[in-house]
Amino acid sequence: RIADTLIQDNDAIEGDSTQEGWGASITVSERGSTDANISGTVVRGNRLDFTFGGGIFVGPGAPGTLVERNHLDDMFGLPAIENEADRTLIRRNATTSESFPGSTSTGIQVDEAAADTRVEANTIDRAGGISIEDRGTRTLLTANVMVGQIFPSELTTGHIAGIIVREEASGGRIQANVVRRHSPGFAPDVGAGIDIFGDRFTVAANVVSEIDPRDGIRVEPAATGTLLKGNITTRNGDDGIDVDSPATTVTANVANGNTDLGIEAVTGVTDGGGNRARGNGNPAQCTGVRCSP
């Protein structure tokens, strides 16, 4: 058993092409293997630049890992930070696309095998496809800031979503995040500032704006048990909030100045009250729930 290892203040070699089978420039436990017994590792203050095999990877044999205050520029290929272990804390890291907008395709990815991951207070600048992708169980995403680049820029970013919760994910919470200036829409079946496919998610107190040409927040038809509460969605290219699953509760959200509706909800959605909408392109302002100005 290996415990309490510190990986700190290292610089990756420019142009690193680490084998994808292992996972990244910094790898804590082999991908897909639980044979290792590594716990309590700290990955802190490292600078990774221009790598092709991913930035930091935490495998399933390394529960309780802390990944904090690392700076990752231009992570081509695999995610800048990827987690496959239980109880990993990923906080206060910065991921940027310095070479060109979208040079880092995915900022942070939580894999299906991971449970109780915390992703908090990270900044992700102009990720090409996805800023944060969640496939795990009981993931907490909180206080992260994700900023992209929208049309009419020649190179737009966030082509899939700011935050996307896949079908495998369940029981998580997305709260107090900022998602701005993403351009989803290149994939036919996904696309929003925050896009929910998984079950039993609470989406609360997030600020989502300038998602062009899609919705600010969207709940997909197969998602169940979603709670949308206290979110602010403004100036998005379609609806502020679009709920396609009736197994959703919509409470105390603000949706102003969006291109179409403030809130569009299918029949059967639970209206928790307190929703507000004004200045949206569709004069109805909201459908499926009641909104006050």
PDB file of N, CA and C in Angstrom, residues 183-275:
ATOM      1  N   SER A 183     -20.677  27.702 -27.653  1.00  0.00           N
ATOM      2  CA  SER A 183     -21.355  27.571 -28.945  1.00  0.00           C
ATOM      3  C   SER A 183     -21.662  26.116 -29.252  1.00  0.00           C
ATOM      4  N   PRO A 184     -22.520  25.451 -28.450  1.00  0.00           N
ATOM      5  CA  PRO A 184     -22.878  24.069 -28.744  1.00  0.00           C
ATOM      6  C   PRO A 184     -23.732  23.979 -30.001  1.00  0.00           C
ATOM      7  N   GLY A 185     -23.785  22.802 -30.573  1.00  0.00           N
ATOM      8  CA  GLY A 185     -24.623  22.621 -31.746  1.00  0.00           C
ATOM      9  C   GLY A 185     -23.979  21.821 -32.849  1.00  0.00           C
ATOM     10  N   PHE A 186     -22.723  21.420 -32.679  1.00  0.00           N
ATOM     11  CA  PHE A 186     -22.059  20.639 -33.712  1.00  0.00           C
ATOM     12  C   PHE A 186     -22.474  19.175 -33.669  1.00  0.00           C
ATOM     13  N   ALA A 187     -22.926  18.697 -32.497  1.00  0.00           N
ATOM     14  CA  ALA A 187     -23.462  17.336 -32.394  1.00  0.00           C
ATOM     15  C   ALA A 187     -24.989  17.420 -32.416  1.00  0.00           C
ATOM     16  N   PRO A 188     -25.659  16.537 -33.162  1.00  0.00           N
ATOM     17  CA  PRO A 188     -27.110  16.688 -33.337  1.00  0.00           C
ATOM     18  C   PRO A 188     -27.927  16.409 -32.089  1.00  0.00           C
ATOM     19  N   ASP A 189     -27.404  15.586 -31.143  1.00  0.00           N
ATOM     20  CA  ASP A 189     -28.226  15.138 -30.027  1.00  0.00           C
ATOM     21  C   ASP A 189     -27.903  15.813 -28.704  1.00  0.00           C
ATOM     22  N   VAL A 190     -26.975  16.729 -28.675  1.00  0.00           N
ATOM     23  CA  VAL A 190     -26.610  17.413 -27.429  1.00  0.00           C
ATOM     24  C   VAL A 190     -26.410  18.892 -27.711  1.00  0.00           C
ATOM     25  N   GLY A 191     -26.338  19.648 -26.641  1.00  0.00           N
ATOM     26  CA  GLY A 191     -25.977  21.037 -26.822  1.00  0.00           C
ATOM     27  C   GLY A 191     -26.732  21.980 -25.923  1.00  0.00           C
ATOM     28  N   ALA A 192     -26.052  22.523 -24.906  1.00  0.00           N
ATOM     29  CA  ALA A 192     -26.610  23.528 -24.015  1.00  0.00           C
ATOM     30  C   ALA A 192     -25.483  24.018 -23.117  1.00  0.00           C
ATOM     31  N   GLY A 193     -25.745  25.096 -22.405  1.00  0.00           N
ATOM     32  CA  GLY A 193     -24.765  25.519 -21.417  1.00  0.00           C
ATOM     33  C   GLY A 193     -24.582  24.455 -20.354  1.00  0.00           C
ATOM     34  N   ILE A 194     -25.709  23.978 -19.802  1.00  0.00           N
ATOM     35  CA  ILE A 194     -25.733  22.822 -18.905  1.00  0.00           C
ATOM     36  C   ILE A 194     -26.740  21.840 -19.480  1.00  0.00           C
ATOM     37  N   ASP A 195     -26.303  20.613 -19.777  1.00  0.00           N
ATOM     38  CA  ASP A 195     -27.143  19.629 -20.453  1.00  0.00           C
ATOM     39  C   ASP A 195     -27.235  18.379 -19.577  1.00  0.00           C
ATOM     40  N   ILE A 196     -28.464  18.002 -19.171  1.00  0.00           N
ATOM     41  CA  ILE A 196     -28.664  16.922 -18.217  1.00  0.00           C
ATOM     42  C   ILE A 196     -29.296  15.709 -18.896  1.00  0.00           C
ATOM     43  N   PHE A 197     -28.570  14.593 -18.935  1.00  0.00           N
ATOM     44  CA  PHE A 197     -29.087  13.305 -19.376  1.00  0.00           C
ATOM     45  C   PHE A 197     -29.269  12.346 -18.206  1.00  0.00           C
ATOM     46  N   GLY A 198     -28.518  12.531 -17.110  1.00  0.00           N
ATOM     47  CA  GLY A 198     -28.519  11.603 -15.987  1.00  0.00           C
ATOM     48  C   GLY A 198     -29.698  11.797 -15.054  1.00  0.00           C
ATOM     49  N   ASP A 199     -29.818  10.896 -14.067  1.00  0.00           N
ATOM     50  CA  ASP A 199     -30.959  10.877 -13.152  1.00  0.00           C
ATOM     51  C   ASP A 199     -30.617  11.472 -11.785  1.00  0.00           C
ATOM     52  N   ARG A 200     -31.651  12.051 -11.162  1.00  0.00           N
ATOM     53  CA  ARG A 200     -31.604  12.534  -9.775  1.00  0.00           C
ATOM     54  C   ARG A 200     -30.519  13.595  -9.581  1.00  0.00           C
ATOM     55  N   PHE A 201     -30.555  14.607 -10.410  1.00  0.00           N
ATOM     56  CA  PHE A 201     -29.616  15.718 -10.296  1.00  0.00           C
ATOM     57  C   PHE A 201     -30.307  16.969  -9.776  1.00  0.00           C
ATOM     58  N   THR A 202     -29.617  17.674  -8.896  1.00  0.00           N
ATOM     59  CA  THR A 202     -30.031  18.997  -8.470  1.00  0.00           C
ATOM     60  C   THR A 202     -29.156  20.020  -9.193  1.00  0.00           C
ATOM     61  N   VAL A 203     -29.799  20.960  -9.872  1.00  0.00           N
ATOM     62  CA  VAL A 203     -29.096  22.006 -10.614  1.00  0.00           C
ATOM     63  C   VAL A 203     -29.536  23.328  -9.999  1.00  0.00           C
ATOM     64  N   ALA A 204     -28.684  23.956  -9.206  1.00  0.00           N
ATOM     65  CA  ALA A 204     -29.115  25.069  -8.365  1.00  0.00           C
ATOM     66  C   ALA A 204     -28.131  26.234  -8.401  1.00  0.00           C
ATOM     67  N   ALA A 205     -28.674  27.444  -8.496  1.00  0.00           N
ATOM     68  CA  ALA A 205     -27.917  28.692  -8.318  1.00  0.00           C
ATOM     69  C   ALA A 205     -26.776  28.856  -9.313  1.00  0.00           C
ATOM     70  N   ASN A 206     -26.938  28.318 -10.522  1.00  0.00           N
ATOM     71  CA  ASN A 206     -25.945  28.517 -11.573  1.00  0.00           C
ATOM     72  C   ASN A 206     -26.293  29.746 -12.406  1.00  0.00           C
ATOM     73  N   VAL A 207     -25.299  30.368 -13.004  1.00  0.00           N
ATOM     74  CA  VAL A 207     -25.487  31.498 -13.905  1.00  0.00           C
ATOM     75  C   VAL A 207     -25.026  31.056 -15.291  1.00  0.00           C
ATOM     76  N   VAL A 208     -25.959  31.057 -16.253  1.00  0.00           N
ATOM     77  CA  VAL A 208     -25.664  30.577 -17.606  1.00  0.00           C
ATOM     78  C   VAL A 208     -26.077  31.656 -18.597  1.00  0.00           C
ATOM     79  N   SER A 209     -25.142  32.101 -19.425  1.00  0.00           N
ATOM     80  CA  SER A 209     -25.458  33.184 -20.353  1.00  0.00           C
ATOM     81  C   SER A 209     -24.695  33.031 -21.652  1.00  0.00           C
ATOM     82  N   GLU A 210     -25.268  33.614 -22.711  1.00  0.00           N
ATOM     83  CA  GLU A 210     -24.627  33.699 -24.024  1.00  0.00           C
ATOM     84  C   GLU A 210     -24.243  32.322 -24.570  1.00  0.00           C
ATOM     85  N   ILE A 211     -25.189  31.401 -24.516  1.00  0.00           N
ATOM     86  CA  ILE A 211     -25.012  30.097 -25.159  1.00  0.00           C
ATOM     87  C   ILE A 211     -25.643  30.205 -26.545  1.00  0.00           C
ATOM     88  N   ASP A 212     -24.825  30.200 -27.580  1.00  0.00           N
ATOM     89  CA  ASP A 212     -25.277  30.523 -28.929  1.00  0.00           C
ATOM     90  C   ASP A 212     -24.914  29.364 -29.870  1.00  0.00           C
ATOM     91  N   PRO A 213     -25.885  28.701 -30.499  1.00  0.00           N
ATOM     92  CA  PRO A 213     -27.288  29.089 -30.679  1.00  0.00           C
ATOM     93  C   PRO A 213     -28.270  28.251 -29.868  1.00  0.00           C
ATOM     94  N   ARG A 214     -27.879  27.663 -28.751  1.00  0.00           N
ATOM     95  CA  ARG A 214     -28.712  26.701 -28.038  1.00  0.00           C
ATOM     96  C   ARG A 214     -29.250  27.250 -26.714  1.00  0.00           C
ATOM     97  N   ASP A 215     -29.839  26.328 -25.915  1.00  0.00           N
ATOM     98  CA  ASP A 215     -30.452  26.674 -24.640  1.00  0.00           C
ATOM     99  C   ASP A 215     -29.401  26.910 -23.559  1.00  0.00           C
ATOM    100  N   GLY A 216     -29.795  27.704 -22.569  1.00  0.00           N
ATOM    101  CA  GLY A 216     -28.918  27.879 -21.418  1.00  0.00           C
ATOM    102  C   GLY A 216     -28.802  26.601 -20.608  1.00  0.00           C
ATOM    103  N   ILE A 217     -29.936  26.088 -20.124  1.00  0.00           N
ATOM    104  CA  ILE A 217     -29.988  24.828 -19.385  1.00  0.00           C
ATOM    105  C   ILE A 217     -31.010  23.929 -20.072  1.00  0.00           C
ATOM    106  N   ARG A 218     -30.661  22.646 -20.266  1.00  0.00           N
ATOM    107  CA  ARG A 218     -31.618  21.731 -20.870  1.00  0.00           C
ATOM    108  C   ARG A 218     -31.640  20.414 -20.107  1.00  0.00           C
ATOM    109  N   VAL A 219     -32.856  19.914 -19.871  1.00  0.00           N
ATOM    110  CA  VAL A 219     -33.059  18.595 -19.269  1.00  0.00           C
ATOM    111  C   VAL A 219     -33.598  17.690 -20.366  1.00  0.00           C
ATOM    112  N   GLU A 220     -32.853  16.632 -20.669  1.00  0.00           N
ATOM    113  CA  GLU A 220     -33.191  15.752 -21.781  1.00  0.00           C
ATOM    114  C   GLU A 220     -34.350  14.815 -21.410  1.00  0.00           C
ATOM    115  N   PRO A 221     -35.063  14.262 -22.422  1.00  0.00           N
ATOM    116  CA  PRO A 221     -36.289  13.499 -22.166  1.00  0.00           C
ATOM    117  C   PRO A 221     -36.140  12.311 -21.218  1.00  0.00           C
ATOM    118  N   ALA A 222     -35.005  11.618 -21.245  1.00  0.00           N
ATOM    119  CA  ALA A 222     -34.847  10.415 -20.428  1.00  0.00           C
ATOM    120  C   ALA A 222     -34.404  10.697 -19.000  1.00  0.00           C
ATOM    121  N   ALA A 223     -34.027  11.933 -18.694  1.00  0.00           N
ATOM    122  CA  ALA A 223     -33.580  12.263 -17.336  1.00  0.00           C
ATOM    123  C   ALA A 223     -34.754  12.243 -16.369  1.00  0.00           C
ATOM    124  N   THR A 224     -34.540  11.702 -15.167  1.00  0.00           N
ATOM    125  CA  THR A 224     -35.597  11.659 -14.166  1.00  0.00           C
ATOM    126  C   THR A 224     -35.111  12.270 -12.860  1.00  0.00           C
ATOM    127  N   GLY A 225     -36.058  12.812 -12.108  1.00  0.00           N
ATOM    128  CA  GLY A 225     -35.749  13.306 -10.773  1.00  0.00           C
ATOM    129  C   GLY A 225     -34.889  14.551 -10.741  1.00  0.00           C
ATOM    130  N   THR A 226     -34.943  15.389 -11.779  1.00  0.00           N
ATOM    131  CA  THR A 226     -34.138  16.609 -11.817  1.00  0.00           C
ATOM    132  C   THR A 226     -34.845  17.732 -11.067  1.00  0.00           C
ATOM    133  N   LEU A 227     -34.082  18.494 -10.288  1.00  0.00           N
ATOM    134  CA  LEU A 227     -34.563  19.716  -9.651  1.00  0.00           C
ATOM    135  C   LEU A 227     -33.778  20.892 -10.203  1.00  0.00           C
ATOM    136  N   LEU A 228     -34.477  21.852 -10.819  1.00  0.00           N
ATOM    137  CA  LEU A 228     -33.876  23.103 -11.269  1.00  0.00           C
ATOM    138  C   LEU A 228     -34.336  24.197 -10.321  1.00  0.00           C
ATOM    139  N   LYS A 229     -33.399  24.787  -9.588  1.00  0.00           N
ATOM    140  CA  LYS A 229     -33.793  25.744  -8.561  1.00  0.00           C
ATOM    141  C   LYS A 229     -32.828  26.921  -8.503  1.00  0.00           C
ATOM    142  N   GLY A 230     -33.375  28.112  -8.624  1.00  0.00           N
ATOM    143  CA  GLY A 230     -32.603  29.325  -8.382  1.00  0.00           C
ATOM    144  C   GLY A 230     -31.521  29.614  -9.395  1.00  0.00           C
ATOM    145  N   ASN A 231     -31.665  29.100 -10.616  1.00  0.00           N
ATOM    146  CA  ASN A 231     -30.688  29.387 -11.666  1.00  0.00           C
ATOM    147  C   ASN A 231     -31.025  30.696 -12.381  1.00  0.00           C
ATOM    148  N   ILE A 232     -30.020  31.339 -12.948  1.00  0.00           N
ATOM    149  CA  ILE A 232     -30.198  32.557 -13.740  1.00  0.00           C
ATOM    150  C   ILE A 232     -29.685  32.276 -15.145  1.00  0.00           C
ATOM    151  N   THR A 233     -30.561  32.422 -16.139  1.00  0.00           N
ATOM    152  CA  THR A 233     -30.181  32.160 -17.532  1.00  0.00           C
ATOM    153  C   THR A 233     -30.551  33.376 -18.378  1.00  0.00           C
ATOM    154  N   THR A 234     -29.561  33.978 -19.027  1.00  0.00           N
ATOM    155  CA  THR A 234     -29.800  35.210 -19.769  1.00  0.00           C
ATOM    156  C   THR A 234     -29.081  35.193 -21.108  1.00  0.00           C
ATOM    157  N   ARG A 235     -29.706  35.839 -22.113  1.00  0.00           N
ATOM    158  CA  ARG A 235     -29.087  36.126 -23.413  1.00  0.00           C
ATOM    159  C   ARG A 235     -28.591  34.872 -24.120  1.00  0.00           C
ATOM    160  N   ASN A 236     -29.353  33.807 -24.016  1.00  0.00           N
ATOM    161  CA  ASN A 236     -28.992  32.575 -24.711  1.00  0.00           C
ATOM    162  C   ASN A 236     -29.648  32.511 -26.086  1.00  0.00           C
ATOM    163  N   GLY A 237     -29.082  31.697 -26.985  1.00  0.00           N
ATOM    164  CA  GLY A 237     -29.504  31.701 -28.380  1.00  0.00           C
ATOM    165  C   GLY A 237     -30.825  31.027 -28.656  1.00  0.00           C
ATOM    166  N   ASP A 238     -31.340  30.242 -27.708  1.00  0.00           N
ATOM    167  CA  ASP A 238     -32.668  29.632 -27.857  1.00  0.00           C
ATOM    168  C   ASP A 238     -33.437  29.920 -26.569  1.00  0.00           C
ATOM    169  N   ASP A 239     -33.825  28.907 -25.813  1.00  0.00           N
ATOM    170  CA  ASP A 239     -34.532  29.126 -24.545  1.00  0.00           C
ATOM    171  C   ASP A 239     -33.534  29.319 -23.399  1.00  0.00           C
ATOM    172  N   GLY A 240     -33.974  30.025 -22.390  1.00  0.00           N
ATOM    173  CA  GLY A 240     -33.155  30.108 -21.186  1.00  0.00           C
ATOM    174  C   GLY A 240     -33.068  28.754 -20.509  1.00  0.00           C
ATOM    175  N   ILE A 241     -34.228  28.101 -20.313  1.00  0.00           N
ATOM    176  CA  ILE A 241     -34.311  26.754 -19.750  1.00  0.00           C
ATOM    177  C   ILE A 241     -35.275  25.953 -20.609  1.00  0.00           C
ATOM    178  N   ASP A 242     -34.865  24.769 -21.032  1.00  0.00           N
ATOM    179  CA  ASP A 242     -35.701  23.895 -21.844  1.00  0.00           C
ATOM    180  C   ASP A 242     -35.790  22.546 -21.136  1.00  0.00           C
ATOM    181  N   VAL A 243     -36.996  22.181 -20.686  1.00  0.00           N
ATOM    182  CA  VAL A 243     -37.189  20.947 -19.940  1.00  0.00           C
ATOM    183  C   VAL A 243     -38.008  19.980 -20.796  1.00  0.00           C
ATOM    184  N   ASP A 244     -37.399  18.884 -21.234  1.00  0.00           N
ATOM    185  CA  ASP A 244     -38.065  17.899 -22.076  1.00  0.00           C
ATOM    186  C   ASP A 244     -38.461  16.650 -21.302  1.00  0.00           C
ATOM    187  N   SER A 245     -38.212  16.610 -20.002  1.00  0.00           N
ATOM    188  CA  SER A 245     -38.604  15.479 -19.175  1.00  0.00           C
ATOM    189  C   SER A 245     -39.659  15.912 -18.167  1.00  0.00           C
ATOM    190  N   PRO A 246     -40.815  15.248 -18.129  1.00  0.00           N
ATOM    191  CA  PRO A 246     -41.837  15.618 -17.151  1.00  0.00           C
ATOM    192  C   PRO A 246     -41.430  15.317 -15.714  1.00  0.00           C
ATOM    193  N   ALA A 247     -40.422  14.461 -15.511  1.00  0.00           N
ATOM    194  CA  ALA A 247     -39.964  14.108 -14.162  1.00  0.00           C
ATOM    195  C   ALA A 247     -38.976  15.143 -13.647  1.00  0.00           C
ATOM    196  N   THR A 248     -39.384  16.415 -13.727  1.00  0.00           N
ATOM    197  CA  THR A 248     -38.526  17.543 -13.371  1.00  0.00           C
ATOM    198  C   THR A 248     -39.324  18.531 -12.540  1.00  0.00           C
ATOM    199  N   THR A 249     -38.670  19.156 -11.559  1.00  0.00           N
ATOM    200  CA  THR A 249     -39.270  20.236 -10.782  1.00  0.00           C
ATOM    201  C   THR A 249     -38.525  21.530 -11.078  1.00  0.00           C
ATOM    202  N   VAL A 250     -39.274  22.578 -11.369  1.00  0.00           N
ATOM    203  CA  VAL A 250     -38.699  23.861 -11.784  1.00  0.00           C
ATOM    204  C   VAL A 250     -39.136  24.920 -10.777  1.00  0.00           C
ATOM    205  N   THR A 251     -38.183  25.482 -10.022  1.00  0.00           N
ATOM    206  CA  THR A 251     -38.499  26.358  -8.900  1.00  0.00           C
ATOM    207  C   THR A 251     -37.586  27.580  -8.872  1.00  0.00           C
ATOM    208  N   ALA A 252     -38.180  28.769  -8.830  1.00  0.00           N
ATOM    209  CA  ALA A 252     -37.474  30.019  -8.503  1.00  0.00           C
ATOM    210  C   ALA A 252     -36.293  30.312  -9.414  1.00  0.00           C
ATOM    211  N   ASN A 253     -36.439  30.028 -10.705  1.00  0.00           N
ATOM    212  CA  ASN A 253     -35.406  30.363 -11.677  1.00  0.00           C
ATOM    213  C   ASN A 253     -35.711  31.709 -12.332  1.00  0.00           C
ATOM    214  N   VAL A 254     -34.681  32.380 -12.838  1.00  0.00           N
ATOM    215  CA  VAL A 254     -34.811  33.643 -13.555  1.00  0.00           C
ATOM    216  C   VAL A 254     -34.286  33.444 -14.963  1.00  0.00           C
ATOM    217  N   ALA A 255     -35.122  33.788 -15.959  1.00  0.00           N
ATOM    218  CA  ALA A 255     -34.746  33.589 -17.360  1.00  0.00           C
ATOM    219  C   ALA A 255     -35.117  34.839 -18.156  1.00  0.00           C
ATOM    220  N   ASN A 256     -34.149  35.694 -18.413  1.00  0.00           N
ATOM    221  CA  ASN A 256     -34.402  36.996 -19.043  1.00  0.00           C
ATOM    222  C   ASN A 256     -33.588  37.159 -20.317  1.00  0.00           C
ATOM    223  N   GLY A 257     -34.202  37.805 -21.308  1.00  0.00           N
ATOM    224  CA  GLY A 257     -33.478  38.236 -22.492  1.00  0.00           C
ATOM    225  C   GLY A 257     -32.978  37.126 -23.387  1.00  0.00           C
ATOM    226  N   ASN A 258     -33.636  35.987 -23.370  1.00  0.00           N
ATOM    227  CA  ASN A 258     -33.249  34.882 -24.244  1.00  0.00           C
ATOM    228  C   ASN A 258     -33.934  35.007 -25.605  1.00  0.00           C
ATOM    229  N   THR A 259     -33.390  34.371 -26.621  1.00  0.00           N
ATOM    230  CA  THR A 259     -33.882  34.563 -27.983  1.00  0.00           C
ATOM    231  C   THR A 259     -35.299  34.035 -28.168  1.00  0.00           C
ATOM    232  N   ASP A 260     -35.632  32.894 -27.568  1.00  0.00           N
ATOM    233  CA  ASP A 260     -36.982  32.342 -27.686  1.00  0.00           C
ATOM    234  C   ASP A 260     -37.680  32.494 -26.330  1.00  0.00           C
ATOM    235  N   LEU A 261     -37.982  31.402 -25.661  1.00  0.00           N
ATOM    236  CA  LEU A 261     -38.685  31.456 -24.382  1.00  0.00           C
ATOM    237  C   LEU A 261     -37.718  31.585 -23.207  1.00  0.00           C
ATOM    238  N   GLY A 262     -38.231  32.131 -22.132  1.00  0.00           N
ATOM    239  CA  GLY A 262     -37.458  32.092 -20.899  1.00  0.00           C
ATOM    240  C   GLY A 262     -37.370  30.673 -20.380  1.00  0.00           C
ATOM    241  N   ILE A 263     -38.550  30.048 -20.181  1.00  0.00           N
ATOM    242  CA  ILE A 263     -38.615  28.643 -19.765  1.00  0.00           C
ATOM    243  C   ILE A 263     -39.605  27.921 -20.666  1.00  0.00           C
ATOM    244  N   GLU A 264     -39.174  26.817 -21.263  1.00  0.00           N
ATOM    245  CA  GLU A 264     -40.052  25.953 -22.041  1.00  0.00           C
ATOM    246  C   GLU A 264     -40.072  24.585 -21.381  1.00  0.00           C
ATOM    247  N   ALA A 265     -41.232  24.166 -20.873  1.00  0.00           N
ATOM    248  CA  ALA A 265     -41.338  22.906 -20.146  1.00  0.00           C
ATOM    249  C   ALA A 265     -42.462  22.061 -20.722  1.00  0.00           C
ATOM    250  N   VAL A 266     -42.224  20.759 -20.830  1.00  0.00           N
ATOM    251  CA  VAL A 266     -43.249  19.865 -21.353  1.00  0.00           C
ATOM    252  C   VAL A 266     -44.347  19.658 -20.317  1.00  0.00           C
ATOM    253  N   THR A 267     -45.469  19.159 -20.788  1.00  0.00           N
ATOM    254  CA  THR A 267     -46.593  18.857 -19.908  1.00  0.00           C
ATOM    255  C   THR A 267     -46.180  17.831 -18.850  1.00  0.00           C
ATOM    256  N   GLY A 268     -46.579  18.077 -17.610  1.00  0.00           N
ATOM    257  CA  GLY A 268     -46.272  17.159 -16.525  1.00  0.00           C
ATOM    258  C   GLY A 268     -45.146  17.611 -15.624  1.00  0.00           C
ATOM    259  N   VAL A 269     -44.388  18.609 -16.050  1.00  0.00           N
ATOM    260  CA  VAL A 269     -43.328  19.158 -15.198  1.00  0.00           C
ATOM    261  C   VAL A 269     -43.954  19.751 -13.934  1.00  0.00           C
ATOM    262  N   THR A 270     -43.310  19.575 -12.791  1.00  0.00           N
ATOM    263  CA  THR A 270     -43.785  20.145 -11.535  1.00  0.00           C
ATOM    264  C   THR A 270     -43.333  21.589 -11.421  1.00  0.00           C
ATOM    265  N   ASP A 271     -44.304  22.497 -11.317  1.00  0.00           N
ATOM    266  CA  ASP A 271     -44.016  23.918 -11.173  1.00  0.00           C
ATOM    267  C   ASP A 271     -43.866  24.215  -9.683  1.00  0.00           C
ATOM    268  N   GLY A 272     -42.641  24.430  -9.252  1.00  0.00           N
ATOM    269  CA  GLY A 272     -42.391  24.720  -7.847  1.00  0.00           C
ATOM    270  C   GLY A 272     -42.655  26.153  -7.457  1.00  0.00           C
ATOM    271  N   GLY A 273     -43.018  27.000  -8.456  1.00  0.00           N
ATOM    272  CA  GLY A 273     -43.341  28.393  -8.177  1.00  0.00           C
ATOM    273  C   GLY A 273     -42.114  29.279  -8.111  1.00  0.00           C
ATOM    274  N   GLY A 274     -42.371  30.580  -8.176  1.00  0.00           N
ATOM    275  CA  GLY A 274     -41.309  31.562  -8.027  1.00  0.00           C
ATOM    276  C   GLY A 274     -40.447  31.777  -9.241  1.00  0.00           C
ATOM    277  N   ASN A 275     -40.820  31.210 -10.392  1.00  0.00           N
ATOM    278  CA  ASN A 275     -40.034  31.421 -11.610  1.00  0.00           C
ATOM    279  C   ASN A 275     -40.347  32.789 -12.213  1.00  0.00           C
TER     280      ASN A 275
END
